XYZ file of C-alpha atoms in Angstrom:
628
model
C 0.000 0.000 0.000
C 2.673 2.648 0.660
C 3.767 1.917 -3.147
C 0.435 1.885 -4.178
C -0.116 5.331 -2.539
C 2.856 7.271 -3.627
C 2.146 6.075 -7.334
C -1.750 7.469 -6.478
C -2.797 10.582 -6.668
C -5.784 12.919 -6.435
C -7.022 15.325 -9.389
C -7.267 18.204 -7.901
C -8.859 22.238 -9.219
C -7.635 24.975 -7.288
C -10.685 27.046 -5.149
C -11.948 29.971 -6.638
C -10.217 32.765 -4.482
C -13.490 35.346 -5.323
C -17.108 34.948 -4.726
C -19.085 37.367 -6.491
C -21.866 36.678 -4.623
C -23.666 38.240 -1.899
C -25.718 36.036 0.761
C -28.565 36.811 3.367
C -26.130 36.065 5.956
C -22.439 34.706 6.876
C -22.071 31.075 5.595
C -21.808 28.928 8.116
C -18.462 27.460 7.088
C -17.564 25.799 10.495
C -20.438 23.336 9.535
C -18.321 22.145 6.927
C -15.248 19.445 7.776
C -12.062 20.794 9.236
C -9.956 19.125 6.520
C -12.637 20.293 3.399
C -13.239 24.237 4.916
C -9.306 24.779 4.972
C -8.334 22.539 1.331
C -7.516 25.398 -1.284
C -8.411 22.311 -3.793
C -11.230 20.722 -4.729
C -11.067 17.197 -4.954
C -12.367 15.908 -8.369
C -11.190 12.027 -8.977
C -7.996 10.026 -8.917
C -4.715 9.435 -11.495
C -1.911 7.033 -11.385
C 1.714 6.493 -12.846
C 2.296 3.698 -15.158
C 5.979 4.676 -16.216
C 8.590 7.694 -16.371
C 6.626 10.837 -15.838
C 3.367 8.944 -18.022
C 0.248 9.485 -15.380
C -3.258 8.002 -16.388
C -6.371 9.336 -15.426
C -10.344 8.942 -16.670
C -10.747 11.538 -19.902
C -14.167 12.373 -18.915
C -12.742 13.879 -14.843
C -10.992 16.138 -17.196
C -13.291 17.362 -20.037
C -16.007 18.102 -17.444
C -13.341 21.033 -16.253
C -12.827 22.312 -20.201
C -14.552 25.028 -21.412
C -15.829 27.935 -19.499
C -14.263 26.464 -16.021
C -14.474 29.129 -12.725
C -12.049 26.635 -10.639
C -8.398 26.193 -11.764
C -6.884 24.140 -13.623
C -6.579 20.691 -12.936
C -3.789 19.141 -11.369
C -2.428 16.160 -9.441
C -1.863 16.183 -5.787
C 0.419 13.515 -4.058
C -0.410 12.292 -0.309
C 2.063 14.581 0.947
C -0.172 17.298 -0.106
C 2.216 18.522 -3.002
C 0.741 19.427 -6.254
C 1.705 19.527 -9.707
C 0.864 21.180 -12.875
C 0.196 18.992 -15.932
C 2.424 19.420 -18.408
C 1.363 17.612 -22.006
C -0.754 15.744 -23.023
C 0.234 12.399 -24.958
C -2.709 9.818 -25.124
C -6.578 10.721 -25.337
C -9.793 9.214 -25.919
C -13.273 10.414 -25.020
C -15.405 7.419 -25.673
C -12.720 4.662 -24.130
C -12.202 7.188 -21.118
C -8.656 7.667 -20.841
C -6.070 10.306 -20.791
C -2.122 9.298 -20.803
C -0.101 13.202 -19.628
C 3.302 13.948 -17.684
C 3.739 16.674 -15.299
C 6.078 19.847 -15.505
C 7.524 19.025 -12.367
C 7.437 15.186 -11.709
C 7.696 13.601 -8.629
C 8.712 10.355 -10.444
C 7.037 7.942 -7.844
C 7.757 4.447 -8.754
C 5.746 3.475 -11.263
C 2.573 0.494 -10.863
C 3.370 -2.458 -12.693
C 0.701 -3.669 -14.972
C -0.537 -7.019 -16.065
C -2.166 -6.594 -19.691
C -3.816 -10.090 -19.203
C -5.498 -10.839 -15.917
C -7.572 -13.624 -14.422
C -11.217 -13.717 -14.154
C -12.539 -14.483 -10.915
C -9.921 -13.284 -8.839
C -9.513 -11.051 -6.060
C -9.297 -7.162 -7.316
C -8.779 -3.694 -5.029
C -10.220 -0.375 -6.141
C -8.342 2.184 -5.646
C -9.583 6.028 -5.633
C -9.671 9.169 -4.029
C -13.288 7.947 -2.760
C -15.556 11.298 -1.991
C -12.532 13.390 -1.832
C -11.061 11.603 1.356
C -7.669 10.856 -0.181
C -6.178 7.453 -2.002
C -7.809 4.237 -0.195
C -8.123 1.003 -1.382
C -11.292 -1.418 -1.457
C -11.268 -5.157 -2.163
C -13.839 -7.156 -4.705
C -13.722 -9.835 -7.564
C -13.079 -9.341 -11.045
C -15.918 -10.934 -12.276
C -16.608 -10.375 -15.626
C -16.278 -8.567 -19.012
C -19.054 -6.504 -20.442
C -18.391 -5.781 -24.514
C -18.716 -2.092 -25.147
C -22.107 -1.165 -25.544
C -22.599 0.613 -29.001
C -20.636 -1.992 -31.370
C -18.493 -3.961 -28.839
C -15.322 -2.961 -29.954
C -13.166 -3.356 -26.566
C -14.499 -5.298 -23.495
C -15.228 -3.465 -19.879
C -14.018 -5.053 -17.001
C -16.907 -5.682 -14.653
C -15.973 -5.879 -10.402
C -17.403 -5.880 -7.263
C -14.739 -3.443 -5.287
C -17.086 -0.099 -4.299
C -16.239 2.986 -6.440
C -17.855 6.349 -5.435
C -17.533 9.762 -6.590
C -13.668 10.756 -6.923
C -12.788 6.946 -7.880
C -12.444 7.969 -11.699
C -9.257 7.596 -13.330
C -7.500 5.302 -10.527
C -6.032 1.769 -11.239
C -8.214 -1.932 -10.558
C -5.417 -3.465 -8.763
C -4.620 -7.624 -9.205
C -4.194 -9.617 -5.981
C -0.104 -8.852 -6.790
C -0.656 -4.839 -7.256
C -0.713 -4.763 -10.806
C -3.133 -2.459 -12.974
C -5.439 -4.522 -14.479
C -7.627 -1.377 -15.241
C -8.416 2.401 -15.217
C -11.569 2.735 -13.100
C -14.333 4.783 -14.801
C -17.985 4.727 -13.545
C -19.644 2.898 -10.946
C -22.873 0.975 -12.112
C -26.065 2.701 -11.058
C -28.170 -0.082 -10.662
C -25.804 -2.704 -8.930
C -21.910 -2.927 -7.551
C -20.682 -4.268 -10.500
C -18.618 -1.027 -11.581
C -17.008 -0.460 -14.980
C -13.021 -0.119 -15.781
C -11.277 0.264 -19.064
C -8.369 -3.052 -19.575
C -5.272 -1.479 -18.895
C -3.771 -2.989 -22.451
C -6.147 -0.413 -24.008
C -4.343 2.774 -22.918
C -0.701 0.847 -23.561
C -1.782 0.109 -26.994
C -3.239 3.239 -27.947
C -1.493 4.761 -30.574
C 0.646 7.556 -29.167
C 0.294 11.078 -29.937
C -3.585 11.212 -30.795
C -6.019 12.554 -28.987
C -9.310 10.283 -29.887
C -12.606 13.019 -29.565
C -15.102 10.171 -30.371
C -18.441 10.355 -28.791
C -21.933 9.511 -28.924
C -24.147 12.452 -28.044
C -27.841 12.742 -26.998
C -29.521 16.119 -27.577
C -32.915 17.445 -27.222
C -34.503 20.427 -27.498
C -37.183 21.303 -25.137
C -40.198 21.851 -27.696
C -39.509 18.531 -29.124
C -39.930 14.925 -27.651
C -37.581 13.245 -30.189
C -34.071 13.124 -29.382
C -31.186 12.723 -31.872
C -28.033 10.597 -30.805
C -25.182 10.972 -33.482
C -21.944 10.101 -32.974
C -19.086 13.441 -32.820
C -15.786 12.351 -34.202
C -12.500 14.302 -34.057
C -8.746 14.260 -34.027
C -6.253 16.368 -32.394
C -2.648 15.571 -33.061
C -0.362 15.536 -29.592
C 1.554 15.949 -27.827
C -0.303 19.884 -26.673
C -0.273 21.764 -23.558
C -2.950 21.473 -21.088
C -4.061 25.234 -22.182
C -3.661 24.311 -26.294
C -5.087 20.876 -25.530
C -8.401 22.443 -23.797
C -8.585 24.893 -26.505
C -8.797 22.050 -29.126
C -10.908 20.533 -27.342
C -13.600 22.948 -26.607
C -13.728 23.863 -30.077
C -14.500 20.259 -31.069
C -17.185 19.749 -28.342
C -19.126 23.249 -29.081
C -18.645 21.830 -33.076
C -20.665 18.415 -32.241
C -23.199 20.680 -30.348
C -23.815 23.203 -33.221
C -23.884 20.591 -35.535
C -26.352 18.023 -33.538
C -28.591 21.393 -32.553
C -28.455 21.985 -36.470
C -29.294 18.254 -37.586
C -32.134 18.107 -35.280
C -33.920 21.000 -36.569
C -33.122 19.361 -39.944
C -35.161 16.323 -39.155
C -38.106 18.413 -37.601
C -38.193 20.647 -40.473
C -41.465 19.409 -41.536
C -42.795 20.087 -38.292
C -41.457 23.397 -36.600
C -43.774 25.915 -36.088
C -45.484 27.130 -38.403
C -45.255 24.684 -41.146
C -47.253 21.859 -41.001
C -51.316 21.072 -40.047
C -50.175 20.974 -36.549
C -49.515 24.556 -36.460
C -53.342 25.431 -37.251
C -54.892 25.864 -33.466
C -52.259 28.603 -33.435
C -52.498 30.008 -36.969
C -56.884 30.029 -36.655
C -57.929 30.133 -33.672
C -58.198 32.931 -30.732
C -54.610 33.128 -28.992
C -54.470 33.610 -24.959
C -54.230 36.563 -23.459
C -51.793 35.897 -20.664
C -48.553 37.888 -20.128
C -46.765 35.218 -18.445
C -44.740 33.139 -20.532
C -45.901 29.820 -21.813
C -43.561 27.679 -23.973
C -45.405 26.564 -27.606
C -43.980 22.549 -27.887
C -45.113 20.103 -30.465
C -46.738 17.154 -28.308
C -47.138 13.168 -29.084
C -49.929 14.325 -31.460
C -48.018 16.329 -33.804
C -49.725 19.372 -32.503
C -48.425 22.569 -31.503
C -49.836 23.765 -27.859
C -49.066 25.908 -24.987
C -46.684 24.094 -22.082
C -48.927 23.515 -19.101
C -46.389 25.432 -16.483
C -46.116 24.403 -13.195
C -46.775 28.138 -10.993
C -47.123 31.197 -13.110
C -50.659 32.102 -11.174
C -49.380 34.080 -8.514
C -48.479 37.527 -8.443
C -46.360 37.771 -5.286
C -45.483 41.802 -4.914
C -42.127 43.710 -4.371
C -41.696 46.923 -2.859
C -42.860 50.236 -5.324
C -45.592 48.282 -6.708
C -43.213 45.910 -8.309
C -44.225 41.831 -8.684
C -42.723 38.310 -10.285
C -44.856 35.574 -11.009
C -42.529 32.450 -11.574
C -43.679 28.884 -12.977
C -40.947 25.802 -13.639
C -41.278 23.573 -16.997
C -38.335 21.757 -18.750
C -35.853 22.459 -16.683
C -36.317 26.125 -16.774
C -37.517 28.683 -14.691
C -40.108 31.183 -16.658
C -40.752 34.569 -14.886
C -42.909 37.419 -15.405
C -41.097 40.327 -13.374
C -42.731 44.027 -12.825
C -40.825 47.306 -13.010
C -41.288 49.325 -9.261
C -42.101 52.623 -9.793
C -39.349 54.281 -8.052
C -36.961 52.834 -11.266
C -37.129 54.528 -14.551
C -37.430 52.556 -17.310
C -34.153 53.686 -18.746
C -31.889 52.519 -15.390
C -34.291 48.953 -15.131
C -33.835 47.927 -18.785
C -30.521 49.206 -19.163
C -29.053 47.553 -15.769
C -29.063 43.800 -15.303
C -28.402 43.763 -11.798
C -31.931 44.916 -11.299
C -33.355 42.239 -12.802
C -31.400 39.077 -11.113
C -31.536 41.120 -7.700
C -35.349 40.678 -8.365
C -34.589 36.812 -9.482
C -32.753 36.709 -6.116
C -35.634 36.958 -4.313
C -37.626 34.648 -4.634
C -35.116 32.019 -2.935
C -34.140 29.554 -4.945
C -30.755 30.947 -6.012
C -28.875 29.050 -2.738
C -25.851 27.661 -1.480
C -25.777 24.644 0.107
C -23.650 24.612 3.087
C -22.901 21.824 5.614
C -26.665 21.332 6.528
C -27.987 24.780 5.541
C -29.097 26.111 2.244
C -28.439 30.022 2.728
C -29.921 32.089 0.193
C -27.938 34.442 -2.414
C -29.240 37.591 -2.436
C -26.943 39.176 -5.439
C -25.078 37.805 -8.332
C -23.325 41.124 -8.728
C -22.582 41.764 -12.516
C -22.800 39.187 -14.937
C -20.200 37.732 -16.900
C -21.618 37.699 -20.197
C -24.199 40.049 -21.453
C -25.283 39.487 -25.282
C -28.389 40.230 -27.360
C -30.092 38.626 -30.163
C -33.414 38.066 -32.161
C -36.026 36.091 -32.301
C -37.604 34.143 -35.006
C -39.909 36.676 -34.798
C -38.562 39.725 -34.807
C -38.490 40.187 -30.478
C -35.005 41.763 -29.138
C -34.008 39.577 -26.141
C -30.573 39.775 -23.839
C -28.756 36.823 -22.345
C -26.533 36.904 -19.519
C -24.582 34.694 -18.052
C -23.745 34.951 -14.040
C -20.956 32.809 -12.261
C -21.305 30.550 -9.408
C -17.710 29.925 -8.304
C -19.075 27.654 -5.705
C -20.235 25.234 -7.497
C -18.904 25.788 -11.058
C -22.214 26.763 -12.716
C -23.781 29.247 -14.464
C -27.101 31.016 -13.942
C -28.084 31.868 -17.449
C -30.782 33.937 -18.089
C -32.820 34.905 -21.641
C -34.906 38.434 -20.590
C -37.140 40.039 -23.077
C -38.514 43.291 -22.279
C -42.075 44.410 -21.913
C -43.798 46.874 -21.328
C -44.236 46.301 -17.176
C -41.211 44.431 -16.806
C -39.437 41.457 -18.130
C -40.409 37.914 -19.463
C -37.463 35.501 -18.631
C -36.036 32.231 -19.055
C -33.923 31.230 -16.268
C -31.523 27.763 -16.570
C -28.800 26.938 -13.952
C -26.380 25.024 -15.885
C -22.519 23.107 -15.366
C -19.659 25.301 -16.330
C -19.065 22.727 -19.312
C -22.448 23.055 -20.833
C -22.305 26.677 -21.311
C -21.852 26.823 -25.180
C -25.136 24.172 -25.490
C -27.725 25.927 -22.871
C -26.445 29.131 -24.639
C -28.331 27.921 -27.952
C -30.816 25.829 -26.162
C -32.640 29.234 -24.384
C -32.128 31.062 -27.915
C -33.549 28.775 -30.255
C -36.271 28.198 -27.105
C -37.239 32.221 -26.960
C -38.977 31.690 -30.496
C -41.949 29.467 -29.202
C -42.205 31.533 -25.844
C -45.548 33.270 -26.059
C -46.513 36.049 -24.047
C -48.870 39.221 -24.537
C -47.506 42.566 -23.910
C -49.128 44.316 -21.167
C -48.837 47.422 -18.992
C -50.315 50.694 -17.348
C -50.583 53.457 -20.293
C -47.509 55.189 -17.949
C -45.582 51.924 -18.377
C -45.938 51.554 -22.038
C -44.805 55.009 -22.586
C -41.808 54.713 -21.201
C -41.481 51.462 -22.997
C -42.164 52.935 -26.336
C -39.161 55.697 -25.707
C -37.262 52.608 -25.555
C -36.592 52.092 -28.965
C -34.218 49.590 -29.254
C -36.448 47.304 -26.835
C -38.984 47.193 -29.331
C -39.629 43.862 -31.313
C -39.827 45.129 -35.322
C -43.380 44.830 -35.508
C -43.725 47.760 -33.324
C -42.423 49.493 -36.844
C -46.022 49.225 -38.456
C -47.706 50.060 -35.032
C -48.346 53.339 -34.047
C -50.201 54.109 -30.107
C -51.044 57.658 -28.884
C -52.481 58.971 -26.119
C -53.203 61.689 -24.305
C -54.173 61.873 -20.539
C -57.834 62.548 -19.882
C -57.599 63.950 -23.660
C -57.637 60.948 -26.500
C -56.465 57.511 -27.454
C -55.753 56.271 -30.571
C -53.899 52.517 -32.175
C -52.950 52.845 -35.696
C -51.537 49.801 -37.674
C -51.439 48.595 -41.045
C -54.421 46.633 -40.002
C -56.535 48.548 -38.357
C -56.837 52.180 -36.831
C -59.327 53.050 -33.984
C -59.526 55.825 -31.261
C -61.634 57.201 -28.553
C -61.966 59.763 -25.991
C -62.638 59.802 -21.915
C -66.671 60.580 -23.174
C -66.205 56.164 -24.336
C -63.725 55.404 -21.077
C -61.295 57.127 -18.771
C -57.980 57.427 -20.352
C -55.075 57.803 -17.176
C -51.996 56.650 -16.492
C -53.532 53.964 -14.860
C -55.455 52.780 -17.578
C -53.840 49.501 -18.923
C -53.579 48.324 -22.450
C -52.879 44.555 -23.665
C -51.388 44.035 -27.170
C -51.621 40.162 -27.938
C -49.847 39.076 -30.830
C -50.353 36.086 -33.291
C -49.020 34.323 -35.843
C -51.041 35.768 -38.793
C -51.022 34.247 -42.563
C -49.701 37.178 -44.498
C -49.762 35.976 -48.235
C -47.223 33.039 -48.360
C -45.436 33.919 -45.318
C -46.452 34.143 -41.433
C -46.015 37.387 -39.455
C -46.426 37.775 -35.807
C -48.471 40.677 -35.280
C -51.110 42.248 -33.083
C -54.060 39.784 -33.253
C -55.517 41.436 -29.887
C -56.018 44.931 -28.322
C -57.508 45.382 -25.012
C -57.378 48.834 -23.071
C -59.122 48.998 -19.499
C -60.045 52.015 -17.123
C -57.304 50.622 -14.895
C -55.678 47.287 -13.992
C -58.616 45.775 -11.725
C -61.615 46.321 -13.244
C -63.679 44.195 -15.361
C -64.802 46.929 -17.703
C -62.838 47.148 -21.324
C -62.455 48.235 -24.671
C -61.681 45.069 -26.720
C -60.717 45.229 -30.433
C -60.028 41.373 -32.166
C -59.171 40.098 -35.337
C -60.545 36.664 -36.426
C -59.726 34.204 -39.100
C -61.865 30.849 -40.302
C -60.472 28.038 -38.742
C -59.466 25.322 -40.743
C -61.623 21.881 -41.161
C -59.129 19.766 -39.068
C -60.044 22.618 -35.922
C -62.571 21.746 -33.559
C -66.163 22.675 -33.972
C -66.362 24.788 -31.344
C -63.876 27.301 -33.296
C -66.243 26.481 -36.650
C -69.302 27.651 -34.302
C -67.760 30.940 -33.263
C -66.676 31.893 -36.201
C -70.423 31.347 -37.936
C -71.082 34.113 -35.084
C -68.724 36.261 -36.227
C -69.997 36.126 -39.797
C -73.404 36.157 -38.994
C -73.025 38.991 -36.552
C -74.880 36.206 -34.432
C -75.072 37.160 -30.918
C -72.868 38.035 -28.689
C -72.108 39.858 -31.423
C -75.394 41.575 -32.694
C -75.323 45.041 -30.902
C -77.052 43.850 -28.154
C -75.943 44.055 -24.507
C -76.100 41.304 -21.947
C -74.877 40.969 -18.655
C -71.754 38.503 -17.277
C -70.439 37.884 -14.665
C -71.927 41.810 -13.359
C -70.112 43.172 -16.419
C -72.776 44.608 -19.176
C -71.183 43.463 -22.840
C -71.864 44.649 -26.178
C -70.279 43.824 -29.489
C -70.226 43.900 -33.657
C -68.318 42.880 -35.541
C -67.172 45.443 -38.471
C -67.907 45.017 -42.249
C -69.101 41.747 -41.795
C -71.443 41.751 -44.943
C -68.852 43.621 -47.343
C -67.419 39.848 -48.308
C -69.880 37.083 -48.925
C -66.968 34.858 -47.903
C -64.687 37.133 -45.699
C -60.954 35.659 -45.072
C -60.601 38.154 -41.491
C -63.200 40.042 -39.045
C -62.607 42.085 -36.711
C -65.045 42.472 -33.508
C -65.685 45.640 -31.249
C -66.346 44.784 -27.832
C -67.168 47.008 -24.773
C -67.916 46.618 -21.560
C -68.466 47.770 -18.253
C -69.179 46.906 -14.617
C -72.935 47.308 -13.188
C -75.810 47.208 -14.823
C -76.400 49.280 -17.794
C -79.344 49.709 -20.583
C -78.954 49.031 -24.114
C -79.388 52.005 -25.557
C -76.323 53.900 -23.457
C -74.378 50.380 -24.249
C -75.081 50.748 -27.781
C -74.075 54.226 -28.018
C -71.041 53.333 -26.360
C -70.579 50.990 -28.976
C -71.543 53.408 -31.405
C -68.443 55.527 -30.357
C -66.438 53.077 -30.392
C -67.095 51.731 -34.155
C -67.145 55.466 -35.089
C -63.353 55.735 -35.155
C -62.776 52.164 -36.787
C -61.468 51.498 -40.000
C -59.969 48.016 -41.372
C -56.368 48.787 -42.882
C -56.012 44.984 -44.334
């Protein structure tokens, strides 16, 4: 064992020396083990010397640190507590799980012997930096060989010795302390763990590095899943930094290219080609300005994500909110603008909005047997803006957890009270894949655009905020004066004589996905102004479209209302829900066979008779005119 030990080492990352972070109070770091709360390492899995200055280790302890990595480097760390850099690497490959390096400073330990050809049955010792606890050993049987499982082309050895976390990379030991094997994973379902026969690293040709792997990807509006197999070459020996360089650049290669093959093969049925896209294309969309995600279900229909939350509006100081709701792995958040921020410092600062994120308690650190919550991410790490399928400006940053070596990435779009967001906590080494995962996401996100009439003008002086089809759309008003929407669909205005016009007053613009010759826009299918936030009583201006025959009939049966100018929409009031109604629909006789109609609705709380309903309606239809 003392040969055994000095050959053995730990792969260790050095501790991130900042924390960005700011916490609700003092971590409670004397919870945590003496020997793990003074380490300046982190403890990741084990290597082993096999001849002069040639170390082995698992590939997949290493790539896991590649990339965008907040700890340091990884290095080896002897039993002394001495630790050394790597130097080059010389051997590599990803899908046998293997990595042959030296080190810039060796130690030269006696080397393990190794014994390319070992008995079945016999007795075997594990032996592995096991949870971070330093090199042990732990006896079991070599008992069998398990052929590799896509197309068998080297055997694993199977064994009963325990492996836990930190085990990776370290020799399967004979009865005579020989490497038999380089330990890899432990078997989830049973203790019959996995190691790679030690004759495959020796006779691995040298100076290759071997990037073969077979990847899974998914996207979360899709149910299928894609696994292709990435395949690269780097020629060695490199440096550690050269090596991780070339190595990065081939991983974030297979994930562009698997992200790009599987909208290839679901060409046919992203949004909005296909029949599946027609309850979205025909039919009434939701008003609701908290995010839903559009996914294409087991049907081959395209509906609105059921999200877990999203109902509750729990407030923030200055009349500010967040309503938050979990689906596929992401966190979707509707989040208000107080009133003591202008619009100008809230969009233009991100530390406002993941301050906000911050509060609702489930950005933590986990800490002996406490969970104390973050309260600030400070500034984030990567800020960077794109665009939509459909023609919405969103931002994506990116803020460190040094801690843990993750990311909190979030997708924000603005609107006019606030943000929508997409929120992912993610590994360090998956940064480059959740980056295109939340943008290609951010085109099915649906959400109406809502606010105070205050709000939205401040949101309209934004104009860089503004999605593009806010370049056909025109809204004025003036306080306790006039209100007007003006688009190159329709134009319509009132006064405070139809309803009060204030700063209070709110107005919801939802968009659609609208048929516009052979192409589909996403426009303003919906415009709904109210007296104020609370009240029942509206001014409600729609567009509708005949559905298609593969709809169901109860979009066939409101649509013959439409046309018919059946009721409700005959210039009649009724009363709902205490609410008196009344709407037309305009021009509905100028086309025997009319492709859109749009309906004039108003109404108003209490009880109300039809003639002062009807010449409210009057009013209202007055200042209407149909652009399209």
């Amino acid at each position: 064992m003392s040969k055994v030990q000095s050959a053995t080492f730990e792969l260790v990352a050095a501790k991130p020396t900042a924390d960005p972070l700011t916490y609700e109070r003092p971590l409670p770091l004397d919870q945590l083990p003496y020997a793990q709360r003074n380490d300046k390492y982190i403890s990741i899995a084990t290597a082993f010397i096999i001849g002069h200055n040639r170390y082995v280790t698992a590939a997949h302890s290493l790539a896991m640190l590649m990339g965008d990595n907040l700890w340091g480097s990884i290095e080896l760390r002897d039993t002394q507590g001495h630790v050394y850099a790597i130097d080059k690497f010389e051997k590599f490959s990803l899908a046998r799980d293997f990595a042959v390096f030296s080190l810039k400073d060796d130690p030269a330990p006696t080397p393990l012997s190794v014994d390319a050809n070992p008995a079945l049955n016999q007795a075997v010792y594990a032996i592995g930096n096991a949870e971070g606890q330093g090199v042990i050993a732990r006896d079991g049987l070599y008992t069998s060989t398990t052929p590799e499982e896509e197309s068998g082309r080297w055997k694993w050895i199977r064994f009963s010795a325990a492996a836990e976390f930190g085990s990776a990379g370290g020799p399967l030991l004979d009865k005579d302390g020989k490497v038999i094997g380089v330990i890899v994973k432990k078997s989830p379902n049973e203790n019959l763990n996995y190691a790679l026969p030690i004759d495959e690293v020796i006779n691995a040709p040298d100076n290759v590095a071997n990037l073969d792997s077979r990847v899974p990807y998914q996207l979360p509006m899709f149910d299928t899943t894609i696994s292709n197999e990435c395949k690269g070459q780097v020629a060695l020996p490199l440096s550690y930094d050269a090596f991780e360089s070339s190595f990065v650049q081939w991983e974030n290669a297979c994930i562009d290219a698997l992200h790009a093959a599987l909208l290839s093969q679901e060409f046919d049925n992203i949004f909005p080609k296909g029949a599946g896209s027609d309850l979205f294309l025909h039919a009434e969309p939701p008003t609701r300005s908290f995010p839903s995600l559009m996914v294409l279900t087991d049907s081959s229909q395209w509906r609105l994500l059921p999200v877990a939350g999203g109902t509750k509006k729990n407030p923030l100081p200055h009349n500010g909110f967040i309503m938050n709701g979990f689906a596929k792995n992401t966190y979707f958040e509707h989040i208000g603008r107080p009133d003591n921020i202008s619009a100008n410092q809230y969009y233009g600062d991100p530390k406002f909005l993941i301050d906000t994120l911050a509060t609702q308690g489930y950005i933590q650190r986990n800490v002996g047997t406490e969970n104390v919550k973050v309260t600030s991410l400070g500034e984030p790490s990567q800020t960077a803006s794109y665009t939509d399928a459909w023609g919405r400006h969103w931002r994506q940053y990116a803020w460190p957890m040094p801690f843990a070596n993750w990311y909190v990435m979030v997708s924000s779009l603005p609107v006019p009270d606030g943000y929508v967001a997409l929120i992912q906590f993610l590994p360090a080494s998956a940064k480059h894949q959740h980056t295109l995962e939340l943008r290609e996401m951010s085109s099915y996100v649906f959400a109406a655009y809502d606010g105070s009439l205050a709000q939205w003008k401040d949101f309209l002086q934004q104009t860089q905020l503004l999605p593009d089809a806010f370049k056909n759309i025109h809204v004025a008003f003036d306080y306790d004066q006039s209100f007007s929407y003006t688009s190159n669909r329709i134009h319509f205005a009132f006064t405070p004589q139809l309803q009060k016009i204030t700063p209070d007053s709110s107005m919801t613009l939802t968009f659609g996905y609208l048929k516009d010759g052979d192409k589909v826009v996403w426009d303003v299918s919906d415009v709904r102004v109210k007296p104020d936030a609370h009240t029942q009583s509206r001014i409600n201006i729609r567009r509708n479209i005949p559905p298609t025959d593969d709809l169901d009939s109860k979009y066939k049966e409101e649509w013959s209302k439409y046309a018919l100018s059946q009721h409700p929409y005959d210039g009649i009031s009724s009363e709902h829900n205490d609410v008196a109604e009344i709407a037309t629909v305009i021009n509905s006789h100028a086309n025997p066979q009319p492709q859109v109609l749009y309906s004039a609705f108003y109404g108003v709380e209490g009880n109300q008779p039809q003639d002062q309903m009807k010449s409210k309606l009057d009013m209202l239809v007055s200042g209407f005119k149909v652009n399209e």
